[in-house]
Each structure stands twice: as C-alpha cells, then as structure tokens.
CSV table of C-alpha atoms and ligand atoms in Angstrom, one decimal:
chain,number,residue,atom,x,y,z
F,29,MET,CA,129.2,-65.7,-77.8
F,30,PRO,CA,127.8,-68.6,-75.8
F,31,GLU,CA,125.7,-66.5,-73.5
F,32,ILE,CA,123.8,-65.0,-76.4
F,33,ALA,CA,123.3,-68.4,-78.0
F,34,ALA,CA,121.6,-69.5,-74.8
F,35,MET,CA,118.7,-67.1,-75.5
F,36,VAL,CA,117.4,-68.9,-78.6
F,37,ASN,CA,115.4,-71.6,-76.7
F,38,HIS,CA,113.1,-69.8,-74.4
F,39,PRO,CA,109.7,-70.4,-72.9
F,40,PRO,CA,106.7,-69.1,-74.9
F,41,LEU,CA,106.2,-65.4,-74.5
F,42,LYS,CA,103.7,-64.5,-71.8
F,43,THR,CA,102.0,-61.1,-72.2
F,44,ALA,CA,100.2,-59.0,-69.7
F,45,LEU,CA,97.7,-57.9,-72.3
F,46,PRO,CA,96.1,-59.8,-75.1
F,47,ALA,CA,96.8,-58.4,-78.6
F,48,ALA,CA,93.4,-57.2,-79.7
F,49,GLU,CA,92.9,-57.8,-83.4
F,50,GLY,CA,94.3,-54.9,-85.5
F,51,CYS,CA,95.1,-52.7,-82.6
F,52,PRO,CA,98.5,-51.1,-82.3
F,53,ALA,CA,100.7,-52.4,-79.3
F,54,LEU,CA,101.2,-48.7,-78.5
F,55,LEU,CA,99.2,-45.7,-79.7
F,56,VAL,CA,100.3,-42.2,-78.7
F,57,GLU,CA,97.9,-39.4,-79.8
F,58,GLY,CA,98.6,-35.7,-79.5
F,59,LEU,CA,100.9,-36.1,-76.5
F,60,SER,CA,102.4,-33.0,-74.9
F,61,ALA,CA,104.5,-33.0,-71.7
F,62,GLY,CA,107.1,-30.9,-70.0
F,63,TYR,CA,108.6,-29.8,-66.7
F,64,PRO,CA,107.4,-27.2,-64.1
F,65,GLY,CA,108.2,-23.7,-65.0
F,66,ALA,CA,109.2,-24.4,-68.6
F,67,ARG,CA,107.2,-24.7,-71.8
F,68,SER,CA,106.3,-28.1,-73.2
F,69,ALA,CA,109.4,-30.2,-74.0
F,70,ILE,CA,107.3,-32.3,-76.3
F,71,ARG,CA,104.3,-31.1,-78.2
F,72,ASN,CA,101.4,-32.9,-80.0
F,73,ILE,CA,103.3,-36.2,-80.5
F,74,SER,CA,101.4,-38.9,-82.4
F,75,PHE,CA,102.5,-42.3,-83.6
F,76,ALA,CA,101.4,-45.9,-83.6
F,77,VAL,CA,103.6,-49.0,-83.1
F,78,GLN,CA,102.2,-52.3,-84.3
F,79,PRO,CA,102.7,-55.5,-82.3
F,80,GLY,CA,106.2,-57.0,-82.9
F,81,GLU,CA,107.6,-53.9,-84.6
F,82,SER,CA,110.9,-52.3,-83.7
F,83,VAL,CA,111.1,-48.5,-83.7
F,84,ALA,CA,114.1,-46.3,-83.2
F,85,VAL,CA,113.5,-42.8,-81.8
F,86,LEU,CA,115.9,-40.3,-83.2
F,87,GLY,CA,116.5,-36.6,-82.6
F,88,PRO,CA,119.2,-34.2,-81.4
F,89,ASN,CA,120.2,-33.8,-77.7
F,90,GLY,CA,117.3,-32.1,-76.0
F,91,ALA,CA,114.8,-33.1,-78.6
F,92,GLY,CA,112.5,-34.7,-76.0
F,93,LYS,CA,113.2,-38.4,-76.5
F,94,SER,CA,113.6,-39.1,-72.8
F,95,THR,CA,110.7,-36.8,-72.0
F,96,LEU,CA,108.5,-38.7,-74.4
F,97,PHE,CA,109.4,-42.1,-72.8
F,98,LYS,CA,108.9,-40.7,-69.3
F,99,ALA,CA,105.5,-39.4,-70.3
F,100,ILE,CA,104.5,-42.7,-71.9
F,101,VAL,CA,105.4,-44.7,-68.8
F,102,GLY,CA,103.9,-42.0,-66.4
F,103,LEU,CA,107.1,-40.9,-64.7
F,104,ILE,CA,106.0,-37.3,-65.6
F,105,PRO,CA,102.4,-36.3,-66.3
F,106,HIS,CA,101.3,-35.4,-69.8
F,107,THR,CA,99.4,-32.1,-70.2
F,108,SER,CA,97.4,-33.3,-73.2
F,109,GLY,CA,96.9,-36.3,-75.5
F,110,TYR,CA,96.4,-39.9,-74.7
F,111,ILE,CA,98.1,-43.3,-74.7
F,112,SER,CA,96.5,-46.6,-75.5
F,113,MET,CA,97.9,-50.2,-75.6
F,114,TYR,CA,96.3,-52.9,-77.6
F,115,GLY,CA,93.3,-50.6,-78.0
F,116,GLU,CA,92.8,-50.0,-74.3
F,117,GLU,CA,93.3,-46.4,-73.1
F,118,CYS,CA,95.7,-46.1,-70.2
F,119,ALA,CA,96.4,-42.8,-68.4
F,120,ALA,CA,100.0,-44.0,-67.8
F,121,SER,CA,101.3,-47.3,-69.1
F,122,HIS,CA,104.0,-47.8,-66.5
F,123,ARG,CA,102.7,-51.1,-65.4
F,124,LEU,CA,102.2,-52.4,-68.9
F,125,ILE,CA,105.4,-51.4,-70.6
F,126,GLY,CA,108.9,-52.6,-69.7
F,127,TYR,CA,110.9,-49.4,-69.3
F,128,VAL,CA,114.7,-49.4,-69.4
F,129,PRO,CA,115.8,-45.9,-68.2
F,130,GLN,CA,119.0,-44.1,-69.2
F,131,TYR,CA,122.1,-45.7,-67.7
F,132,GLU,CA,123.0,-42.5,-65.9
F,133,ALA,CA,119.6,-42.5,-64.1
F,134,ILE,CA,120.4,-45.6,-62.1
F,135,ASP,CA,122.5,-45.8,-59.0
F,136,TRP,CA,124.8,-48.8,-59.7
F,137,ARG,CA,126.4,-48.6,-56.2
F,138,PHE,CA,123.2,-50.1,-54.7
F,139,PRO,CA,124.3,-53.5,-53.2
F,140,VAL,CA,121.9,-55.9,-54.9
F,141,SER,CA,122.4,-59.1,-56.8
F,142,VAL,CA,121.5,-59.5,-60.4
F,143,ARG,CA,118.5,-61.8,-59.5
F,144,ASP,CA,117.2,-59.2,-57.0
F,145,VAL,CA,117.3,-56.5,-59.7
F,146,VAL,CA,115.2,-58.7,-62.0
F,147,MET,CA,112.8,-59.7,-59.2
F,148,MET,CA,112.0,-55.9,-58.8
F,149,GLY,CA,110.4,-56.2,-62.2
F,150,ARG,CA,108.0,-58.8,-60.8
F,151,ALA,CA,106.6,-56.3,-58.2
F,152,ARG,CA,103.2,-56.4,-59.9
F,153,GLN,CA,102.9,-60.2,-59.7
F,154,LEU,CA,104.2,-60.3,-56.2
F,155,GLY,CA,101.9,-57.6,-54.7
F,156,TRP,CA,102.8,-56.0,-51.4
F,157,LEU,CA,102.6,-58.8,-48.9
F,158,ARG,CA,104.1,-61.8,-50.6
F,159,TRP,CA,107.7,-62.9,-50.5
F,160,PRO,CA,109.1,-64.3,-53.8
F,161,GLY,CA,108.5,-68.1,-54.0
F,162,ARG,CA,110.1,-70.8,-56.2
F,163,ARG,CA,108.0,-69.9,-59.2
F,164,ASP,CA,109.0,-66.3,-59.0
F,165,TRP,CA,112.7,-67.2,-58.9
F,166,GLU,CA,112.2,-69.5,-61.8
F,167,ALA,CA,110.6,-66.7,-63.8
F,168,VAL,CA,113.5,-64.4,-63.0
F,169,ASP,CA,116.0,-67.0,-64.2
F,170,ALA,CA,114.0,-67.5,-67.4
F,171,GLU,CA,114.2,-63.8,-68.1
F,172,LEU,CA,118.0,-63.8,-67.3
F,173,GLU,CA,118.4,-66.6,-69.8
F,174,ARG,CA,116.6,-64.6,-72.5
F,175,VAL,CA,119.2,-61.9,-72.2
F,176,GLY,CA,122.2,-64.2,-71.9
F,177,MET,CA,122.9,-63.3,-68.2
F,178,LEU,CA,121.8,-66.4,-66.3
F,179,ALA,CA,125.4,-67.4,-65.5
F,180,PHE,CA,125.8,-64.0,-63.7
F,181,ARG,CA,122.6,-64.3,-61.6
F,182,ASN,CA,124.3,-64.3,-58.1
F,183,ARG,CA,126.7,-61.5,-58.9
F,184,GLN,CA,126.3,-58.0,-57.4
F,185,ILE,CA,125.0,-55.6,-60.1
F,186,GLY,CA,128.0,-53.3,-59.4
F,187,GLN,CA,130.4,-56.1,-60.4
F,188,LEU,CA,129.1,-56.2,-64.0
F,189,SER,CA,130.3,-54.4,-67.1
F,190,GLY,CA,128.2,-51.6,-68.6
F,191,GLY,CA,126.8,-53.8,-71.3
F,192,GLN,CA,126.0,-56.7,-68.9
F,193,ARG,CA,124.1,-54.2,-66.6
F,194,ARG,CA,122.0,-53.0,-69.5
F,195,ARG,CA,121.1,-56.6,-70.3
F,196,VAL,CA,120.1,-57.2,-66.7
F,197,PHE,CA,117.8,-54.2,-66.9
F,198,ILE,CA,116.2,-55.6,-70.1
F,199,ALA,CA,115.5,-58.8,-68.1
F,200,ARG,CA,114.0,-56.7,-65.3
F,201,ALA,CA,111.7,-55.0,-67.8
F,202,LEU,CA,110.7,-58.3,-69.3
F,203,ALA,CA,109.9,-59.7,-65.8
F,204,GLN,CA,106.9,-57.3,-65.8
F,205,GLN,CA,105.5,-59.9,-68.2
F,206,THR,CA,105.2,-57.3,-70.9
F,207,SER,CA,105.5,-57.6,-74.6
F,208,VAL,CA,106.4,-53.9,-75.2
F,209,LEU,CA,109.8,-52.6,-74.3
F,210,LEU,CA,110.9,-48.9,-74.1
F,211,LEU,CA,114.7,-48.4,-73.9
F,212,ASP,CA,116.3,-45.0,-73.4
F,213,GLU,CA,119.7,-44.9,-75.2
F,214,PRO,CA,120.8,-48.4,-74.2
F,215,PHE,CA,124.0,-48.1,-76.3
F,216,SER,CA,125.3,-44.8,-74.8
F,217,GLY,CA,128.7,-45.3,-73.2
F,218,VAL,CA,129.2,-49.0,-74.2
F,219,ASP,CA,131.9,-50.1,-76.6
F,220,ALA,CA,131.0,-51.6,-80.0
F,221,ALA,CA,131.2,-55.3,-78.9
F,222,ALA,CA,128.9,-54.7,-75.9
F,223,GLY,CA,126.6,-52.6,-78.1
F,224,GLU,CA,126.4,-55.6,-80.5
F,225,GLU,CA,125.6,-58.0,-77.7
F,226,ILE,CA,122.7,-55.7,-76.5
F,227,MET,CA,121.5,-55.4,-80.1
F,228,ALA,CA,121.6,-59.3,-80.5
F,229,VAL,CA,119.5,-59.6,-77.4
F,230,LEU,CA,117.0,-57.1,-78.8
F,231,GLU,CA,116.9,-58.8,-82.2
F,232,SER,CA,116.2,-62.1,-80.5
F,233,LEU,CA,113.4,-60.5,-78.5
F,234,HIS,CA,112.1,-58.9,-81.7
F,235,ASP,CA,112.1,-62.4,-83.3
F,236,GLN,CA,110.0,-63.6,-80.3
F,237,GLY,CA,107.3,-60.9,-81.1
F,238,VAL,CA,108.4,-58.3,-78.5
F,239,THR,CA,107.6,-54.7,-79.6
F,240,ILE,CA,110.7,-52.6,-79.2
F,241,ILE,CA,110.9,-48.8,-79.0
F,242,LEU,CA,114.4,-47.5,-78.5
F,243,ALA,CA,115.9,-44.0,-78.3
F,244,THR,CA,119.4,-43.7,-79.9
F,245,HIS,CA,121.8,-41.3,-81.6
F,246,ASP,CA,123.1,-44.0,-83.9
F,247,MET,CA,121.4,-43.2,-87.3
F,248,SER,CA,123.1,-46.0,-89.2
F,249,LEU,CA,122.0,-48.7,-86.6
F,250,ALA,CA,118.5,-47.2,-86.6
F,251,ALA,CA,118.3,-47.4,-90.4
F,252,SER,CA,119.8,-50.9,-90.8
F,253,ARG,CA,118.3,-52.8,-87.8
F,254,PHE,CA,114.9,-51.3,-87.0
F,255,ASP,CA,111.6,-51.6,-88.8
F,256,ARG,CA,110.7,-47.9,-88.5
F,257,LEU,CA,112.2,-44.6,-87.4
F,258,LEU,CA,110.5,-41.8,-85.4
F,259,LEU,CA,112.4,-38.5,-85.8
F,260,ILE,CA,111.5,-35.9,-83.3
F,261,ASN,CA,112.5,-32.4,-82.2
F,262,GLN,CA,109.8,-31.4,-79.7
F,263,GLU,CA,107.3,-32.5,-82.2
F,264,VAL,CA,107.2,-35.4,-84.8
F,265,ILE,CA,109.3,-34.5,-87.8
F,266,ALA,CA,108.9,-37.8,-89.6
F,267,TYR,CA,107.8,-41.3,-88.9
F,268,GLY,CA,108.3,-44.3,-91.3
F,269,THR,CA,110.9,-46.4,-93.0
F,270,SER,CA,114.5,-45.0,-93.2
F,271,ALA,CA,113.8,-44.0,-96.8
F,272,GLU,CA,110.8,-42.0,-95.7
F,273,VAL,CA,112.5,-40.4,-92.6
F,274,PHE,CA,116.1,-39.8,-93.9
F,275,THR,CA,115.2,-37.0,-96.3
F,276,THR,CA,117.2,-33.8,-96.5
F,277,GLU,CA,114.1,-31.9,-95.5
F,278,ALA,CA,113.3,-33.9,-92.4
F,279,LEU,CA,116.9,-34.2,-91.2
F,280,SER,CA,117.5,-30.4,-91.7
F,281,ARG,CA,114.3,-29.7,-89.8
F,282,ALA,CA,115.3,-32.0,-86.9
F,283,TYR,CA,119.0,-31.1,-86.6
F,284,ARG,CA,119.1,-27.6,-88.1
F,285,GLY,CA,122.6,-26.2,-87.8
F,286,GLN,CA,124.0,-29.4,-86.5
F,287,ILE,CA,123.8,-31.3,-89.7
F,288,GLY,CA,125.8,-31.4,-92.9
F,289,ILE,CA,124.6,-33.3,-96.0
F,290,ILE,CA,127.3,-34.2,-98.5
F,291,ARG,CA,126.4,-35.7,-101.9
F,292,GLN,CA,128.8,-38.0,-103.6
F,293,GLY,CA,127.3,-39.1,-106.8
F,294,ALA,CA,124.4,-41.4,-106.0
F,295,GLU,CA,125.4,-41.5,-102.3
F,296,THR,CA,124.4,-39.1,-99.7
F,297,VAL,CA,126.4,-38.8,-96.5
F,298,VAL,CA,124.8,-37.2,-93.5
F,299,VAL,CA,127.1,-35.7,-90.8
F,300,VAL,CA,125.6,-34.8,-87.5
F,301,ASP,CA,127.5,-32.5,-85.1
F,302,GLU,CA,125.7,-32.9,-81.8
F,303,HIS,CA,128.0,-30.2,-80.3
F,304,GLY,CA,127.1,-27.7,-83.0
F,305,PRO,CA,124.4,-25.0,-82.6
F,306,ALA,CA,121.7,-25.9,-80.2
F,307,GLY,CA,119.1,-28.6,-80.9
F,308,GLY,CA,116.0,-29.2,-78.8
F,309,ASP,CA,114.2,-26.0,-79.8
F,310,ASN,CA,112.9,-25.8,-83.3
F,311,GLY,CA,112.0,-22.2,-82.8
F,312,GLU,CA,108.4,-22.7,-83.6
F,313,GLY,CA,106.3,-21.3,-80.7
L,15,ADP,P1,116.6,-35.9,-75.2
L,15,ADP,O1,116.3,-37.2,-74.5
L,15,ADP,O2,116.1,-36.0,-76.6
L,15,ADP,O3,118.0,-35.5,-75.1
L,15,ADP,P2,115.1,-34.7,-73.1
L,15,ADP,O4,113.8,-35.3,-73.0
L,15,ADP,O5,116.1,-35.1,-72.0
L,15,ADP,O6,115.8,-34.7,-74.5
L,15,ADP,O7,115.0,-33.1,-72.9
L,15,ADP,C1,114.0,-32.3,-73.5
L,15,ADP,C2,113.9,-30.9,-72.9
L,15,ADP,O8,113.5,-31.0,-71.6
L,15,ADP,C3,115.3,-30.2,-72.9
L,15,ADP,O9,115.1,-28.9,-73.1
L,15,ADP,C4,115.7,-30.5,-71.4
L,15,ADP,O10,116.6,-29.4,-71.0
L,15,ADP,C5,114.4,-30.4,-70.7
L,15,ADP,N1,114.5,-31.3,-69.5
L,15,ADP,C6,114.8,-32.6,-69.4
L,15,ADP,N2,114.7,-33.1,-68.1
L,15,ADP,C7,114.3,-32.0,-67.4
L,15,ADP,C8,114.0,-31.8,-66.0
L,15,ADP,N3,114.1,-32.8,-65.1
L,15,ADP,N4,113.6,-30.6,-65.6
L,15,ADP,C9,113.5,-29.6,-66.4
L,15,ADP,N5,113.8,-29.7,-67.8
L,15,ADP,C10,114.2,-30.9,-68.2
C-alpha cells in the first residue's frame, strides 16, 4: 500500500492545546443529553481518556454512541454534566476536537475537491475574512499526506471510494490542528480492505500521539487494536481493557436479548444479533 507508507514521515504534531501535566486529553463527567420531546438518550456518562490513548466505544444500535459524540462536540446541548480537555473546562469542545461524523450524515454529492474539504477543517485558523494562502494549502497537503490521500488532492470528493472519503474526512478533522479525534463508525459500509486502510491510518496517528475515540460495532477489532473499551447502553456499562469490559455480566447488561454467550472449553464466543430484541433502552428509568 504505497499511499499508506507515505504517512510514516510527517511533520511534528501541532496541537491546539498544550497537554497539561497529568490531565486527561478528554474528561467527560456526568454527561446527560437527548432530543426534544424524548427522555435522555444518554445518562450520567463519565469517562476519562489519557493523551495518546485509543478508545473504542461499543454498544447496541440506539445505545447512544452518536448522541454521546454529538454532545461532546456540542452539536446537541447536554442537559447536565461537563466536559474538559487537558484540564480546561469547555462547554462544547467542537473547536478543539476533530470530529468525523457518520458517513450517512454527509452529503457526498456536494461538488467540492478533496483539498477544499480538508481546507474546511482550517476554518478556525482562517477566520471569516481571510482567503486561504500558500501556508494554508501546504498545511492541507500535509494532512492529506498523513492519511495517504495526497495523490487524490485535486479529485472531486464524489469520485472517491467510501474508504478514501473517510480518510479525507480524517484529514479534515486533523486540519483543525487538534490532537484528539472522535470518529463515529468509520468502518460502517466499507469492505475489509478499505477498513484495514482506515485502521492503518488511525494506528499511524496513534503512534504520533493522537488521542482516538471511535464508535464501532466490531468487538474483535475493538478488543485487539484499541487501548481501552467504553461499553455503553444509555449509561456506562463498563470502561477499561477488553478483559475488564468483555465480561458476561457487562455484555449481557449492554446487549440483553441480543447476545448469546457460548462456552467452548477455555474459549468464550460472544454472538451479537443486532437485529434481535431491542437495544437502546436498558429498562432502568
Ligand atoms: P447509536 O449511535 O448507539 O446507535 P444514537 O445516539 O444514534 O445511538 O441514538 C440514541 C437514541 O437517541 C435512540 O433511541 C435514537 O432513536 C435517539 N435519537 C437519535 N437521533 C435522534 C434525533 N435526531 N431525534 C430524536 N431521537 C434521536
């Protein structure tokens, strides 16, 4: 994969915020949020992510993974709790976190080039009244190189494959000059090869010290390629290493009727049926 190999040599990471000694990159404390006319989709969510950690967020459909991400970046208001980054409280961290929304939330028919998409991530550096200059375009190209997409910089976004489009959106998030990325199901709808390319990009960024928080349904990927797992179903069910999170008790609480646990000698096989009886409501209040 020559494009991926191109990511290895990159300029030093620039961050919008200094990493205060001992402070988590992201601290979420008692966060509750929801939608008008409905009860809270997420309740009392607390977790801390240390700088440079990778965290996979798991839970059944409707568990509140997207809602949690939207509340963290301020796309929806939270009704209680607070968020801080590197020890600084922020009402909404949308300017400070690089957010990659769900693929389906983006209109891919919009006629813009790959470079233009990534330049949108530099809105904060550009301000309202300045046109992008040479330095801005160089910064955009540097981010495209980090995700192995520099060769595609003049293409229209609509001409790219699903996996390539996701990598361009990772570059757009990085162009905010952030060291914290929040990705909402970046593997959904891509084939195994494209998924592996995205994962290779993320692991390269992880090696560069970027903090990565990613929602996924892929339990085995989460267990094998991420530092910690956050299992939620409206509230936090478990947070920790895969051994701490993948317990029969935690999985049964999170997935309820959607899960089957099969023991084969020393091995335990977990089967999740996302189309089984409803997730998203754990029936507690
Ligand atoms: P997940 O990402 O884990 O599948 P979501 O955060 O999308 O879960 O959904 C959590 C809950 O919030 C679900 O019950 C869902 O129906 C509800 N929900 C999500 N988006 C909206 C919306 N725009 N308006 C009203 N309810 C919503």
